[in-house]
mmCIF file of C-alpha atoms and ligand atoms in Angstrom:
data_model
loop_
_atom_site.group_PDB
_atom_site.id
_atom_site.type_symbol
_atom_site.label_atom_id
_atom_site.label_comp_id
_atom_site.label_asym_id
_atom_site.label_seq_id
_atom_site.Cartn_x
_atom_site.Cartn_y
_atom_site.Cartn_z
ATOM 1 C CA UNK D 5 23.152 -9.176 -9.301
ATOM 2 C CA UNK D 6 25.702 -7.695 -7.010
ATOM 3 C CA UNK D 7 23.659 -4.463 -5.359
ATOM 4 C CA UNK D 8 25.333 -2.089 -2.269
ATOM 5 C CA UNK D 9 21.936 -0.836 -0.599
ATOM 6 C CA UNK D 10 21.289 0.073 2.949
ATOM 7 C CA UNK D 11 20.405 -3.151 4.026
ATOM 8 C CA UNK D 12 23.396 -5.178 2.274
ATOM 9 C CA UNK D 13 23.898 -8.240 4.414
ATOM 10 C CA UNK D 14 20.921 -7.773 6.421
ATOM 11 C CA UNK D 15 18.703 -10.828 6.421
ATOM 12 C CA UNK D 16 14.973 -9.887 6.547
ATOM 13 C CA UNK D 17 12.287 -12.080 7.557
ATOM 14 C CA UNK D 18 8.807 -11.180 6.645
ATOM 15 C CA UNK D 19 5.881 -12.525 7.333
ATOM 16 C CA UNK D 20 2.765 -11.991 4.669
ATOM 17 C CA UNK D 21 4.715 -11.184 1.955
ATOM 18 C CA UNK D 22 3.377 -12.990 -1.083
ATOM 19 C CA UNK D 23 1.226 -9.780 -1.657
ATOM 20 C CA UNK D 24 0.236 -6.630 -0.854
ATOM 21 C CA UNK D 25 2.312 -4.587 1.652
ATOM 22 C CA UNK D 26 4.333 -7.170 2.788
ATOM 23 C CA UNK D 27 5.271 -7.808 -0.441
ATOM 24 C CA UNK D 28 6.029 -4.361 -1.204
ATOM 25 C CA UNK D 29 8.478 -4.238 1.744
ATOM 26 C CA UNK D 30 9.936 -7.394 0.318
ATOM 27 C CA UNK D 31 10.538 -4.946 -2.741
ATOM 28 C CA UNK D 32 11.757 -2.400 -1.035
ATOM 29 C CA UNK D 33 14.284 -4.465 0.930
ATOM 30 C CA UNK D 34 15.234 -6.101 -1.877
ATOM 31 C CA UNK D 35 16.087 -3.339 -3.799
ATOM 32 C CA UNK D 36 18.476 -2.170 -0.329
ATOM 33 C CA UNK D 37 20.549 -5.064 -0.990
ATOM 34 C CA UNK D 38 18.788 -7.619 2.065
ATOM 35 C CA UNK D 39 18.537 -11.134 1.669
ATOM 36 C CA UNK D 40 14.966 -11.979 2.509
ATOM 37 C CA UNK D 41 13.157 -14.771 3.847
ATOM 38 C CA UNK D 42 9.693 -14.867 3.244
ATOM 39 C CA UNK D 43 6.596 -16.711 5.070
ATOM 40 C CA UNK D 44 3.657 -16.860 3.781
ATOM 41 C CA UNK D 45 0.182 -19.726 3.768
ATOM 42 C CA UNK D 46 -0.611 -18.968 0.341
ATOM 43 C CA UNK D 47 1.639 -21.142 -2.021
ATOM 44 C CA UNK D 48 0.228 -19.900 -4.949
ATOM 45 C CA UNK D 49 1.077 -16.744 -4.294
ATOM 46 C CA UNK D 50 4.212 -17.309 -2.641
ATOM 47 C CA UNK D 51 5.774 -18.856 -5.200
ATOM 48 C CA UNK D 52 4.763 -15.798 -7.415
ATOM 49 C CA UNK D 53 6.033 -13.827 -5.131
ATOM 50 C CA UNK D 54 9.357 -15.386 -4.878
ATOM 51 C CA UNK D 55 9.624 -15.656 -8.723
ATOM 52 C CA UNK D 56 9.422 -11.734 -8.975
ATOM 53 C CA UNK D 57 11.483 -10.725 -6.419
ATOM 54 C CA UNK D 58 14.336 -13.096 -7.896
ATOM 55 C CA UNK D 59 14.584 -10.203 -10.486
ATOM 56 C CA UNK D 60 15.635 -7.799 -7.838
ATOM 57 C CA UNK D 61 18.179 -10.230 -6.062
ATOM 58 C CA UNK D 62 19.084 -14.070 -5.284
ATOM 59 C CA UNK D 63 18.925 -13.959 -1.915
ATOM 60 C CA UNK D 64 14.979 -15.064 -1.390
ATOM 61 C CA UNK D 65 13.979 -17.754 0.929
ATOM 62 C CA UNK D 66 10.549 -18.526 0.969
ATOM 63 C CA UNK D 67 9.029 -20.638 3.472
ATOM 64 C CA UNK D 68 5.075 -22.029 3.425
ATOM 65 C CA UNK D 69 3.648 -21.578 6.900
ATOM 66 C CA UNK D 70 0.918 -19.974 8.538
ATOM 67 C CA UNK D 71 1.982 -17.223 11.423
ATOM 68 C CA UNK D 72 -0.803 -19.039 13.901
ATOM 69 C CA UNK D 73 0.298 -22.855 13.671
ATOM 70 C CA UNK D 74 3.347 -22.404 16.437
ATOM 71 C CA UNK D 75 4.669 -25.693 14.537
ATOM 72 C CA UNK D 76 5.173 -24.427 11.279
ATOM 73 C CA UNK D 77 6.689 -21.312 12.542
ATOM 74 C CA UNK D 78 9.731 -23.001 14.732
ATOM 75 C CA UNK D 79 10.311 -24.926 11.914
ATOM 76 C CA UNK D 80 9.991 -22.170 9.478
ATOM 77 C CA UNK D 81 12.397 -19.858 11.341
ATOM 78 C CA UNK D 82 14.851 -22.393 12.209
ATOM 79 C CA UNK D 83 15.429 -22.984 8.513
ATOM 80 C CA UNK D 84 15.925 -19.487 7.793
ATOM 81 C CA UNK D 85 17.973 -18.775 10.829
ATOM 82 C CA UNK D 86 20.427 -21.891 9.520
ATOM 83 C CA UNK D 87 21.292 -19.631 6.169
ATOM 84 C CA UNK D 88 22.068 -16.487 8.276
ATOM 85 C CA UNK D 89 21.027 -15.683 11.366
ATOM 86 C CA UNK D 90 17.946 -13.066 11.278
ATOM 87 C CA UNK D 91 18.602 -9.529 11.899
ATOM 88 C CA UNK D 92 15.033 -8.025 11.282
ATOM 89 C CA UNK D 93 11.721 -9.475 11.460
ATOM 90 C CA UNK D 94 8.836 -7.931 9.668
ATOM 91 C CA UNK D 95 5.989 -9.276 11.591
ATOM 92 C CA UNK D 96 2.828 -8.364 8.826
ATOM 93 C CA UNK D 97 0.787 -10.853 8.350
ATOM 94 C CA UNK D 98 -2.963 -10.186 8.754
ATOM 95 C CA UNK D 99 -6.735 -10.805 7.904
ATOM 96 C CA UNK D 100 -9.626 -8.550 7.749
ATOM 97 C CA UNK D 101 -13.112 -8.690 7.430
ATOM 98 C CA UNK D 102 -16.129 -6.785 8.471
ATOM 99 C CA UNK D 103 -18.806 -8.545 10.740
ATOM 100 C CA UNK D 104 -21.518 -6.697 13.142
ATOM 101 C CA UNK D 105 -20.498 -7.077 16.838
ATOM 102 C CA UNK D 106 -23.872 -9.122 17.712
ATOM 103 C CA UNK D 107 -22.716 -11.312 15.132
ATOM 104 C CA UNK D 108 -19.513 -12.235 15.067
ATOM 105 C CA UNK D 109 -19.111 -16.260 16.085
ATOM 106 C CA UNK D 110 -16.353 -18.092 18.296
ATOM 107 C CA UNK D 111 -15.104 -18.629 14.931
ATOM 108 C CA UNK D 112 -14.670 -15.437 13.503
ATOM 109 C CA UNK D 113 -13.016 -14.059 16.141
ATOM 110 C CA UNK D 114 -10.764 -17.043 16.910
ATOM 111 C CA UNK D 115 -9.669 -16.452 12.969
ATOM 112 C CA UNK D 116 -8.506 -13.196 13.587
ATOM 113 C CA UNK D 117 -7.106 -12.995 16.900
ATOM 114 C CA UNK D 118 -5.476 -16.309 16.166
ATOM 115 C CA UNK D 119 -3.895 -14.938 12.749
ATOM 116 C CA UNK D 120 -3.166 -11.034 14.185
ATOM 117 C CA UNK D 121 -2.342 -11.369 17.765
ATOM 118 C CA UNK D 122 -1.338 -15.199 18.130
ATOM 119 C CA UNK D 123 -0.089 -15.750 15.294
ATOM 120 C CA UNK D 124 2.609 -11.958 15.705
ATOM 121 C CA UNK D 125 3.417 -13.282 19.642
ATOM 122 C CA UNK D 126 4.266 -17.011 17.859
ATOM 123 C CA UNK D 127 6.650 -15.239 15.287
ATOM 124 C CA UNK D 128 8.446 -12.423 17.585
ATOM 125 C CA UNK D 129 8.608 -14.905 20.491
ATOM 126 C CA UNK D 130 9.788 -17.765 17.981
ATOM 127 C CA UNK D 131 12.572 -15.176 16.524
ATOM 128 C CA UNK D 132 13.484 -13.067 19.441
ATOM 129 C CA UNK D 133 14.615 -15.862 21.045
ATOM 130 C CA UNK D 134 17.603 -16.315 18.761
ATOM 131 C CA UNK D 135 18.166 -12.400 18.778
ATOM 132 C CA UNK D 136 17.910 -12.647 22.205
ATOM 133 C CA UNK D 137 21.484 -15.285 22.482
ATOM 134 C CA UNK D 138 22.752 -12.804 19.683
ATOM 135 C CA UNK D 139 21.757 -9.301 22.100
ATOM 136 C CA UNK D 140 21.246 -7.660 18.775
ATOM 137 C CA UNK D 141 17.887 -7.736 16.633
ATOM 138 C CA UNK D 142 15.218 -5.684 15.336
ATOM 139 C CA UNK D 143 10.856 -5.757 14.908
ATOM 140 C CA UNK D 144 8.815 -3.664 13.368
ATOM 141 C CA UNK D 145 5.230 -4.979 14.180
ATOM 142 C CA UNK D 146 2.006 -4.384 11.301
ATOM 143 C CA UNK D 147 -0.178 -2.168 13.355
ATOM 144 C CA UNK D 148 -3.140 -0.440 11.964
ATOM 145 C CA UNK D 149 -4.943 2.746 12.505
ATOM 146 C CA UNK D 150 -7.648 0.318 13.910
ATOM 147 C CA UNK D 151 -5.481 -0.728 16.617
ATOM 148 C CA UNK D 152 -5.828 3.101 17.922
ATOM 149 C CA UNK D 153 -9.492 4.377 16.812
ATOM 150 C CA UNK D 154 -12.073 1.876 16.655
ATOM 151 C CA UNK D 155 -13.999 1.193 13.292
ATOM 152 C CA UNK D 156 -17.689 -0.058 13.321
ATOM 153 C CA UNK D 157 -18.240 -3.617 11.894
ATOM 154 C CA UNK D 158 -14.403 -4.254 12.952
ATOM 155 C CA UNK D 159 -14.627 -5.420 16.682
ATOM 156 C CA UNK D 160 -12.517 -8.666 16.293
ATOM 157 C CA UNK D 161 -10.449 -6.907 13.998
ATOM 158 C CA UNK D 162 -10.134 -3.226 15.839
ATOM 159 C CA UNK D 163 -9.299 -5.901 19.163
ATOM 160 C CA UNK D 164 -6.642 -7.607 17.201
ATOM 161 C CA UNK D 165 -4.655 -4.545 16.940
ATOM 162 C CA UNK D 166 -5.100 -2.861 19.909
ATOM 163 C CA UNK D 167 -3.310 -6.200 21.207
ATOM 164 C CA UNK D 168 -0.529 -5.861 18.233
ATOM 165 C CA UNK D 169 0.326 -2.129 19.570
ATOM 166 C CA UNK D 170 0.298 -3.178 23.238
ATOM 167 C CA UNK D 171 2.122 -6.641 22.628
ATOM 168 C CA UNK D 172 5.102 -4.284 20.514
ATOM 169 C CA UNK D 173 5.242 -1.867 23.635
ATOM 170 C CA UNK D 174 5.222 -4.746 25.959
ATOM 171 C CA UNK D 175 8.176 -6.387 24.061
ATOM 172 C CA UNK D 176 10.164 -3.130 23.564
ATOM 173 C CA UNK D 177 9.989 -3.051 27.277
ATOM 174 C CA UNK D 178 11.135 -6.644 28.067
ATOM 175 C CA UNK D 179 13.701 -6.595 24.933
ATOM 176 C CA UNK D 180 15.542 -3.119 25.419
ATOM 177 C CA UNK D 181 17.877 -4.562 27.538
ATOM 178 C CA UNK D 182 19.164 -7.460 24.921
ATOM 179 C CA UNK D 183 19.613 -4.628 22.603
ATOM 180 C CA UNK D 184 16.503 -5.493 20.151
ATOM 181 C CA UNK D 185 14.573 -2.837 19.805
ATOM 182 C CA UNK D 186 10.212 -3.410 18.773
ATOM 183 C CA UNK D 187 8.211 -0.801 16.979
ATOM 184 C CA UNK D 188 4.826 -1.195 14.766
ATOM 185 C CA UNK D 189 3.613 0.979 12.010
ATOM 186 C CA UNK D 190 0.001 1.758 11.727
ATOM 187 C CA UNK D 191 -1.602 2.357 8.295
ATOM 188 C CA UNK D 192 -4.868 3.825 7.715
ATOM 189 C CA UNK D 193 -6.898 2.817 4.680
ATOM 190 C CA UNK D 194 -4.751 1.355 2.231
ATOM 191 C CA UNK D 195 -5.225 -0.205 -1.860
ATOM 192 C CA UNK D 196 -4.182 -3.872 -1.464
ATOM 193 C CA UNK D 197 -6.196 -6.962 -2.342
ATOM 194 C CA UNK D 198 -7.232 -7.426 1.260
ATOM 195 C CA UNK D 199 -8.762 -3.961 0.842
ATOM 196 C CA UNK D 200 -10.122 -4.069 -2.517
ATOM 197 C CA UNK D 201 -11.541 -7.701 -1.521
ATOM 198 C CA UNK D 202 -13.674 -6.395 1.502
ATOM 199 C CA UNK D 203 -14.620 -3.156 0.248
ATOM 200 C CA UNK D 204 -17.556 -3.002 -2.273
ATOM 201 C CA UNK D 205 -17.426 -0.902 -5.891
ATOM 202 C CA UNK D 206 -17.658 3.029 -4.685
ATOM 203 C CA UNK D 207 -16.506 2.425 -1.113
ATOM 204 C CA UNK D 208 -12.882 3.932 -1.467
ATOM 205 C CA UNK D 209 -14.206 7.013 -2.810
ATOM 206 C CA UNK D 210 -16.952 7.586 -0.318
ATOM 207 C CA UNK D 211 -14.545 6.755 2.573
ATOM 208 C CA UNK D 212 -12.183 9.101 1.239
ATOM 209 C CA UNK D 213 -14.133 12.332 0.934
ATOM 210 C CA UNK D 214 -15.535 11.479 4.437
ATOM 211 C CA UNK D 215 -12.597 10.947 6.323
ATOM 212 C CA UNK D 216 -9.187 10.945 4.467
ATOM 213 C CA UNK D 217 -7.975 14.986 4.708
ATOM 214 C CA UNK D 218 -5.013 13.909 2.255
ATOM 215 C CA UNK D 219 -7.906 12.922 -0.008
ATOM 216 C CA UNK D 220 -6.337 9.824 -1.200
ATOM 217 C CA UNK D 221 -6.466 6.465 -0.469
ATOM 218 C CA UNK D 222 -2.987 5.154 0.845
ATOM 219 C CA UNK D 223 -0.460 3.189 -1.415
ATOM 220 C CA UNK D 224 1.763 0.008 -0.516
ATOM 221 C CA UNK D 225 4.683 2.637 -1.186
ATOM 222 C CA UNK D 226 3.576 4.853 1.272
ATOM 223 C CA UNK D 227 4.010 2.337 3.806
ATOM 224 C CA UNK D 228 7.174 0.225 2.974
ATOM 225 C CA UNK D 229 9.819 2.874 3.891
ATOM 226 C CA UNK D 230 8.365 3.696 7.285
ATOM 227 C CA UNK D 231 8.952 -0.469 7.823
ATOM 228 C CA UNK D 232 12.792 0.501 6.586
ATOM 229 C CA UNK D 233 12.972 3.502 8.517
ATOM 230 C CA UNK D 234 12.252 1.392 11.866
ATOM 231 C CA UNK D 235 14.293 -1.161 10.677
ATOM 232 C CA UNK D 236 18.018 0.759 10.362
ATOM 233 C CA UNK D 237 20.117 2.564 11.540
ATOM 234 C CA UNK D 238 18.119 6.199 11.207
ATOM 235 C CA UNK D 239 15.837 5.047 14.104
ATOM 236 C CA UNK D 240 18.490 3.575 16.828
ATOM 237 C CA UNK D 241 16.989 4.899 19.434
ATOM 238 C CA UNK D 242 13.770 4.567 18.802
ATOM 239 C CA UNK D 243 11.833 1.504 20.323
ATOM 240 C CA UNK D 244 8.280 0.802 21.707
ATOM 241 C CA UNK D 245 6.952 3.288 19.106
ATOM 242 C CA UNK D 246 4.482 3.462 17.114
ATOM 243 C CA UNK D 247 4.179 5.723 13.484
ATOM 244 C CA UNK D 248 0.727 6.237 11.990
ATOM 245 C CA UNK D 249 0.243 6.654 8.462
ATOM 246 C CA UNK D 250 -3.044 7.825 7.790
ATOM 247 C CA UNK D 251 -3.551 10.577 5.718
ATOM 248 C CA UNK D 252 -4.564 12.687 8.756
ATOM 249 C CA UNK D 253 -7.289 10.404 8.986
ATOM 250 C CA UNK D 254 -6.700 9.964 13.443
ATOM 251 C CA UNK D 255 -6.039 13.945 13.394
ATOM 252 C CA UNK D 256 -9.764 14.747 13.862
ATOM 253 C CA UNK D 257 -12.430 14.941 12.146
ATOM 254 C CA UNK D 258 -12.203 15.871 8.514
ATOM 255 C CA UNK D 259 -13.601 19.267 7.936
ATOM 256 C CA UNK D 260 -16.544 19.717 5.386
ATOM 257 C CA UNK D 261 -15.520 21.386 1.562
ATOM 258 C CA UNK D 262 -17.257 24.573 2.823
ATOM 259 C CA UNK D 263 -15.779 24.895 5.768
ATOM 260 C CA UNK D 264 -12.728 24.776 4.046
ATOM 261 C CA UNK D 265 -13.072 27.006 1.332
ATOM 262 C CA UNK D 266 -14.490 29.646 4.091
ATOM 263 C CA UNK D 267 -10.763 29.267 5.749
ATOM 264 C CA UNK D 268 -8.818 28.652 2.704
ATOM 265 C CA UNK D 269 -10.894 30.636 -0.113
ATOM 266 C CA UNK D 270 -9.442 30.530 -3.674
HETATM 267 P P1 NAD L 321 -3.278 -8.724 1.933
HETATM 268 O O1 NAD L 321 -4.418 -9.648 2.197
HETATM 269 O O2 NAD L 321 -3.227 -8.042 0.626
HETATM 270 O O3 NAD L 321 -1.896 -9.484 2.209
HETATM 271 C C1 NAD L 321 -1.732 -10.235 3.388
HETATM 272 C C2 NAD L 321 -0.744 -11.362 3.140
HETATM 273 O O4 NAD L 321 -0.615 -12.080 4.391
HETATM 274 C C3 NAD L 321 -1.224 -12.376 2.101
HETATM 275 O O5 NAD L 321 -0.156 -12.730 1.272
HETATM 276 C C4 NAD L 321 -1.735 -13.545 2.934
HETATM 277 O O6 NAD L 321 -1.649 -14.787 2.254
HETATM 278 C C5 NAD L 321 -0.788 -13.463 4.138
HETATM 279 N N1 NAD L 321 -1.346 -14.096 5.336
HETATM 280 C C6 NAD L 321 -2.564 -13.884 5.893
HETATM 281 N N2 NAD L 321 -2.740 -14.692 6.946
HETATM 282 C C7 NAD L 321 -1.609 -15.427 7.077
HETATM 283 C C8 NAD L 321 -1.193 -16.457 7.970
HETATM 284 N N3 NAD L 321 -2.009 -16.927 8.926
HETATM 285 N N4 NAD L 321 0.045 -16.966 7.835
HETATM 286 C C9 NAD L 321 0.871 -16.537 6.852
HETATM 287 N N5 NAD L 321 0.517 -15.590 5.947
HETATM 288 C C10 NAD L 321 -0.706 -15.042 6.061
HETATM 289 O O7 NAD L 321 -3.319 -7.648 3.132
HETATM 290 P P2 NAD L 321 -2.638 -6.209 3.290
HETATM 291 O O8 NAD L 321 -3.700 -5.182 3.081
HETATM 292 O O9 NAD L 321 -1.350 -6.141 2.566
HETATM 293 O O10 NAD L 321 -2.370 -6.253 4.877
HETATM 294 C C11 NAD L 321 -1.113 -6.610 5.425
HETATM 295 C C12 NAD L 321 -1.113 -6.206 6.880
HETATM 296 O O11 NAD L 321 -1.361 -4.791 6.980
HETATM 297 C C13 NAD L 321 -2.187 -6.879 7.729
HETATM 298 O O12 NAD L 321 -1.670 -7.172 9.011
HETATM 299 C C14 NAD L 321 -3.269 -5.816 7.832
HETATM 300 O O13 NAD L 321 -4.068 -5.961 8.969
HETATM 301 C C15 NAD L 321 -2.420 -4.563 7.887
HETATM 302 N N6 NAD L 321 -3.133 -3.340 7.508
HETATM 303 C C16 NAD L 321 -3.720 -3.222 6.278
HETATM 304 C C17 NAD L 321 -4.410 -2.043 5.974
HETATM 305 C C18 NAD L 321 -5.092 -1.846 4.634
HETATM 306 O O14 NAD L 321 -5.859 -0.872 4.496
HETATM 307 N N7 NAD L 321 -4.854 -2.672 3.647
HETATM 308 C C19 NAD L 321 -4.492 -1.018 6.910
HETATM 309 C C20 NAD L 321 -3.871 -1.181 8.147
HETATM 310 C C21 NAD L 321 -3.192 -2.352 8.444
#
């Protein structure tokens, strides 16, 4: 299972990758020759996870913790840094879920700032300070369009990642000079099971003509490379960035069909 790709001898951590688009960037790095490690609190679905990326290559660590129990993570990383020593950390784990503003409980909020925020500071914090001894190490931090322009029904959430882009800048910052270098991606609306568990039957399509100008939903494989991109050598001088992949969806507001056929006719 010998395979030359552009990440050959990197070894990738990434958090959240038993499914969806961290485990398409598992994929993807896979495929460009990385050995991986991947955390994840589902064991279920780790363990599938680790099963099918063993078809792309032998070099998968997978490690049961969850990103805001600081515990699990020092012990998590220090296993995988004690194969190799990390190069790039894929910091994606995340939850979602929609609850009004007037109602959202200590709980609900503590869920998802704990798992998005905490639990990304725990990880890069955790990791960084082995890149740190090293001076060499990259991060590329799960943003999301959210993060940027706030959705209703999504305060906890939309907070979350505000503090995800704002922690990456504040690390690129502090980390530039130990040659690491932080950026985040931020996807608009994407298909994953985290998606297609909140949204009800319809909702895609409705929140697609409204607001997507691409008129699609996004894919997992629109995302992964952008993760790759920030991760090699292409984007070397690039840090405290962030990329949005939206489908034009932050651009403005999406014009009506008959606006557009008055500019565009035929
Ligand atoms: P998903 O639910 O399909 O996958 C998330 C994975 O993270 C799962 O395997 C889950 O078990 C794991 N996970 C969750 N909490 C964890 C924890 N505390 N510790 C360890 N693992 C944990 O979700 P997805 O849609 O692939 O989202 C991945 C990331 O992308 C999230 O950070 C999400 O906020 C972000 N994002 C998603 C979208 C979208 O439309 N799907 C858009 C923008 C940003």
């Amino acid at each position: 299972m010998e395979n030359k790709g552009r990440f050959t001898g990197s070894h990738v951590l990434i958090t959240g990758a038993a499914r969806g688009i961290g485990f398409e960037i598992a994929n993807h790095f896979a495929r460009e020759g990385a050995m991986l490690s991947i955390m994840d609190y589902n064991q279920e679905l780790l363990d599938r996870a680790t099963q099918a990326l063993k078809s792309l290559t032998t070099a998968v660590h997978p490690y049961y913790a969850d990103v805001s129990n600081l515990s699990m993570v020092r012990d998590a990383v220090a296993a995988a840094e004690k194969i190799q020593s990390i190069d790039i950390l894929i910091n994606n784990a995340g939850i979602a879920f929609e609850t009004p503003f007037l109602q959202i409980d200590e709980k609900e909020w503590k869920q998802i700032l704990d798992i998005n925020l905490t639990g990304m500071f725990f990880v890069a914090q955790t990791v960084c300070r082995f890149m740190a001894k090293r001076k060499k190490g990259v991060v590329v931090n799960m943003g999301s369009k959210n993060g940027l322009a706030a959705e209703f029904g999504y305060a906890h959430y939309n907070a979350s990642k505000a503090g995800a882009i704002l922690l990456t800048k504040t690390m690129a910052l502090e980390l530039a000079h130990l040659n690491i270098r932080v950026n985040a991606v931020c996807p608009g609306y994407i298909s994953t099971p985290m998606s297609m568990e909140i949204d009800p039957p319809g909702f895609t399509e409705n929140f697609v003509k409204q607001f997507i100008p691409m008129n699609r939903a996004g894919m997992v494989g629109d995302i992964s490379p952008l993760f790759l991109f920030l991760a090699g050598e292409e984007s070397r001088f690039i840090t405290g960035q962030i990329i949005i992949a939206d489908g034009g969806q932050l651009a403005g507001q999406k014009p009506a069909d008959d606006l557009l056929l008055k500019i565009n006719p035929g």
